[in-house]
Coordinates of C-alpha atoms in Angstrom, one line a residue:
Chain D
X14 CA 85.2 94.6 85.0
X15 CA 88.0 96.4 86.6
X16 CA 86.9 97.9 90.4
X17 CA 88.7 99.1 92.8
X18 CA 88.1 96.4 96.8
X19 CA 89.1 96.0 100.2
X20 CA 90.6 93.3 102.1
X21 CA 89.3 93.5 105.2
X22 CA 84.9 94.5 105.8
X23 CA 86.3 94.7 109.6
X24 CA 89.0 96.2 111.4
X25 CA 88.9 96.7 115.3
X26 CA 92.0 97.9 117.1
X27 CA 92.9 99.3 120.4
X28 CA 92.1 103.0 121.2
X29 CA 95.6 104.7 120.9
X30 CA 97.3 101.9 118.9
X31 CA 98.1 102.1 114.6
X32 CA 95.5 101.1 111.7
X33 CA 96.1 100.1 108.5
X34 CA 93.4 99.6 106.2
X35 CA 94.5 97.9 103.2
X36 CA 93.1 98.4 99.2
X37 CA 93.2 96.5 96.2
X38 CA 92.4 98.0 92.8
X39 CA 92.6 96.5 89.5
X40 CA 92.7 98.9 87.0
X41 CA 96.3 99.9 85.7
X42 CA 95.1 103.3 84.0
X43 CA 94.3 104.7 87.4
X44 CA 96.8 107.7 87.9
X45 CA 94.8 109.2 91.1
X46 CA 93.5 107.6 94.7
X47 CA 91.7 109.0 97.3
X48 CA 90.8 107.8 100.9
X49 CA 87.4 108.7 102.4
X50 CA 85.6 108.5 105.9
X51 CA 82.4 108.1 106.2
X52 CA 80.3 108.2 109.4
X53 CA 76.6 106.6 110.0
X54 CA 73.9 109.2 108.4
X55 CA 77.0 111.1 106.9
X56 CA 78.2 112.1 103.3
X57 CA 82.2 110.7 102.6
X58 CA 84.4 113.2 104.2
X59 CA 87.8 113.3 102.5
X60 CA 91.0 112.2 104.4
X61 CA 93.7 112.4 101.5
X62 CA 94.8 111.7 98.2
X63 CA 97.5 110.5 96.3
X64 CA 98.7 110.8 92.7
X65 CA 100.6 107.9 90.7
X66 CA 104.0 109.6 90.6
X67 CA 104.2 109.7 94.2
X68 CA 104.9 106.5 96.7
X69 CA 104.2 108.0 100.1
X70 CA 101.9 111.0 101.0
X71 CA 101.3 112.1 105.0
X72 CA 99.1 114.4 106.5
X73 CA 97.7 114.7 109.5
X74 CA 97.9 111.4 111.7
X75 CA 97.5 109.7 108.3
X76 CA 99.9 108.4 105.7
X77 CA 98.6 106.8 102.6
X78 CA 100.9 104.4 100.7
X79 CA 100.7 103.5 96.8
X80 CA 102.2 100.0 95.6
X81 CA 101.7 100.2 91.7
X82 CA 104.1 97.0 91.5
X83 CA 101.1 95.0 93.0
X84 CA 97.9 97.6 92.7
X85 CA 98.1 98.4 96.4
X86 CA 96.9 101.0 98.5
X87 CA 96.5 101.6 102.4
X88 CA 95.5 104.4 104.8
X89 CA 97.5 104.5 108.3
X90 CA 96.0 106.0 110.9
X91 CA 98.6 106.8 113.7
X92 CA 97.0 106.0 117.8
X93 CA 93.8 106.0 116.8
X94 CA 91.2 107.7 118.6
X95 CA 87.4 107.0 119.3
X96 CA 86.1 109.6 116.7
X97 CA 88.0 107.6 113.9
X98 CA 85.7 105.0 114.2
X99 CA 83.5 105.1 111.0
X100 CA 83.6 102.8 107.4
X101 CA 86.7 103.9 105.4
X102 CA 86.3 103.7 101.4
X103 CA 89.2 104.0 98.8
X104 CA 88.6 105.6 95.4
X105 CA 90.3 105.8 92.2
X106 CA 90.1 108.1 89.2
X107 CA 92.1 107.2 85.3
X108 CA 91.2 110.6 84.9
X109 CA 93.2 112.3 87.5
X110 CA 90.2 112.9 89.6
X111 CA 88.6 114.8 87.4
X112 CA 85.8 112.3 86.6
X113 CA 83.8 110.1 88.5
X114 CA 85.2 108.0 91.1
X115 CA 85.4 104.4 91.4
X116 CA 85.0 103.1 95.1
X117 CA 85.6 100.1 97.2
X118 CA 83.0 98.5 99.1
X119 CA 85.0 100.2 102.9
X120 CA 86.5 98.4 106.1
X121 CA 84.5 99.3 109.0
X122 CA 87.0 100.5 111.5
X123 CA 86.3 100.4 115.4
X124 CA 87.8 101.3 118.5
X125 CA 88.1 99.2 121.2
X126 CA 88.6 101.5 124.3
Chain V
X20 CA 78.6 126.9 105.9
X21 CA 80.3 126.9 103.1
X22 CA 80.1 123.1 101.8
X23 CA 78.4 120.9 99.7
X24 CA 74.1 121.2 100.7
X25 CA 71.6 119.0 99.5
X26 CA 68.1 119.4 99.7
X27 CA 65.6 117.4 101.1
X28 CA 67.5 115.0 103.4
X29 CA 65.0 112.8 103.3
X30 CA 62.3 111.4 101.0
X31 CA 59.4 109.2 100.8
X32 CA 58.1 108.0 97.9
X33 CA 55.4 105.8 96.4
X34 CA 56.3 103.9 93.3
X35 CA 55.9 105.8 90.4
X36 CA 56.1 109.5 91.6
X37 CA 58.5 111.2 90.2
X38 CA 61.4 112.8 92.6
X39 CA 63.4 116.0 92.2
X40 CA 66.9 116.1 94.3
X41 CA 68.6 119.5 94.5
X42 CA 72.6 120.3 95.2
X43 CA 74.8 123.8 95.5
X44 CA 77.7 122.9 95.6
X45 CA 81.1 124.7 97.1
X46 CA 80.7 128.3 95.6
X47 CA 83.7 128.2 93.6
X48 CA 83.7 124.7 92.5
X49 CA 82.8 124.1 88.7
X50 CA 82.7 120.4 89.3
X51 CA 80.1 118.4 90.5
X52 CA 79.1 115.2 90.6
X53 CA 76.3 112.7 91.3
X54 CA 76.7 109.0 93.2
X55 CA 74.1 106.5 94.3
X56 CA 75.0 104.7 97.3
X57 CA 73.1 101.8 98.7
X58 CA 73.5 99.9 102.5
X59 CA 76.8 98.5 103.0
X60 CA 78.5 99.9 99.9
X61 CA 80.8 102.4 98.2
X62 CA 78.9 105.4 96.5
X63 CA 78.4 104.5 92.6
X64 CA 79.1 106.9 90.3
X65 CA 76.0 108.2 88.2
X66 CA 77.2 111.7 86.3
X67 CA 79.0 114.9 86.7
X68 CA 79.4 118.3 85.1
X69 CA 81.8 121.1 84.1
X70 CA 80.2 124.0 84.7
X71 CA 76.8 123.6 82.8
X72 CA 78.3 120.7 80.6
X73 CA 77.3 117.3 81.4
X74 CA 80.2 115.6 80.6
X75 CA 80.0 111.8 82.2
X76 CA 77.2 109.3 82.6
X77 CA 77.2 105.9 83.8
X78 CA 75.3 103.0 82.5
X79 CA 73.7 103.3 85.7
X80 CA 72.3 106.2 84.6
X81 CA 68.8 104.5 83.0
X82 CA 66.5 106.7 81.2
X83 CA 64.5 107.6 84.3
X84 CA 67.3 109.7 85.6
X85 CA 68.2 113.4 84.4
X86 CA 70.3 115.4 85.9
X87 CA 70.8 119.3 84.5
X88 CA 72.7 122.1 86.3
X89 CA 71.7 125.1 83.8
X90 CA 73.3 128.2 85.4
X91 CA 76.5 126.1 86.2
X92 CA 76.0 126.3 89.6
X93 CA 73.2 124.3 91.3
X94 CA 72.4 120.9 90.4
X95 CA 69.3 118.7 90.0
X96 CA 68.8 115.1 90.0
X97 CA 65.2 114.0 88.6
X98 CA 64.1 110.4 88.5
X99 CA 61.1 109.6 87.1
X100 CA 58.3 106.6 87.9
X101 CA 60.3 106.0 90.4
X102 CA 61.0 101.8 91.6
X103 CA 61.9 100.3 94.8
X104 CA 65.7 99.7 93.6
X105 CA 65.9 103.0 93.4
X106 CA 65.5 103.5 97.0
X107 CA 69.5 105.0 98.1
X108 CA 71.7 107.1 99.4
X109 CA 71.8 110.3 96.5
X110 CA 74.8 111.7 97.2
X111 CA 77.0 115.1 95.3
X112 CA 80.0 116.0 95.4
X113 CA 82.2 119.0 94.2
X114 CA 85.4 119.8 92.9
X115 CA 87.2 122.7 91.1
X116 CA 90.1 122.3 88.5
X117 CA 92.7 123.4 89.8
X118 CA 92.1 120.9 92.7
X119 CA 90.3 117.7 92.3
X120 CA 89.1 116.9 95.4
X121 CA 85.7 115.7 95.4
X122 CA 84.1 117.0 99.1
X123 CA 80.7 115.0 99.4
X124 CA 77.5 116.9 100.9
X125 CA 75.4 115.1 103.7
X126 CA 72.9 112.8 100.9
X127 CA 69.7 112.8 100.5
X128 CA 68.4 109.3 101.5
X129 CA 65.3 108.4 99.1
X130 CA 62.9 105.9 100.0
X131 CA 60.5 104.0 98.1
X132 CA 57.7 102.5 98.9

């Protein structure tokens, strides 16, 4: 069936430097996208979202990027800092977000100091 | 604190009890939702409602599981004769209409035994 994957179960990059944290989803009717962080013991804690009609969407030290040519999502995170370390999902919604999620299976992102 | 609560945190279980989860959600949320997550990957969708409206269930969601919210406001997740797949990550989630955002509260980790 159509699900929504990462690239990458692993992603370790200097403290201070960029990350990108790459998605792949398969399902063309998908029209909403959200990026979660998710810390050991924790419940997902959301970063930010993006709708299909849009390319680029930033917030704060993060910019997520939609490909719909080739299904593609990714989260930057700009100089990355020790508390970002935590497992990073992506999520889509063919309802808009108003029903249930589909989610990848996260990139654990670390910090090297 | 005004987010998502979910009560107990924890549970142990022996096989075949029956387990009651509870969740409040963000006060002026009418969406909410309920996701099984299990070690090393994304939450899974299991149901959500509109208000008191059950709207959405997922094949996931076997017989064994009901969920009711029947004020519109908190939420119960009841799984009965419970099994040792069950054991998880129960997680909820809340959103309102105007803004779709699903904000996740900490879980309630069920074990069985």
């Amino acid at each position: 069936g159509e699900s929504v994957g990462l690239h990458l179960p692993t992603l370790s990059v200097q403290e201070g430097d960029n990350s990108i944290i790459n998605c792949a989803y398969s399902n063309s009717a998908s029209d909403y996208f959200i990026w979660y962080k998710q810390e050991s013991g924790k419940g997902p804690q959301f970063i930010i979202d993006i709708r299909s009609n849009m390319d680029k969407r930033q917030g704060q030290r993060v910019t997520v990027l939609l490909n719909k040519t080739v299904k593609h999502l990714s989260l930057q995170i700009a100089a990355t800092q020790p508390g970002d370390s935590a497992v990073y999902f992506c999520a889509e919604s063919p309802g808009g977000g108003a029903d249930g999620l589909t989610f990848g299976k996260g990139t654990h992102l670390i910090i090297q100091p | 604190d005004t987010g998502v609560s979910q009560d107990p945190r924890h549970k142990i279980t022996k096989r075949g009890q029956n387990v009651t989860f509870r969740c409040d959600p963000i006060s002026e949320h009418n969406r909410l939702y309920w996701y099984r997550q299990t070690l090393g990957q994304g939450p899974e969708f299991l149901t959500y409602f509109q208000n008191e409206a059950q709207l959405e269930k997922s094949r996931l969601l076997s017989d064994r599981f009901s969920a009711e919210r029947p004020k519109g406001s908190f939420s119960t997740l009841e799984i009965q004769r419970t099994e040792q797949g069950d054991s998880a990550m129960y997680l909820c989630a809340s959103s309102s209409d105007r803004f779709y955002e699903q904000y996740f509260g900490p879980g309630t980790r069920l074990t069985v035994t």
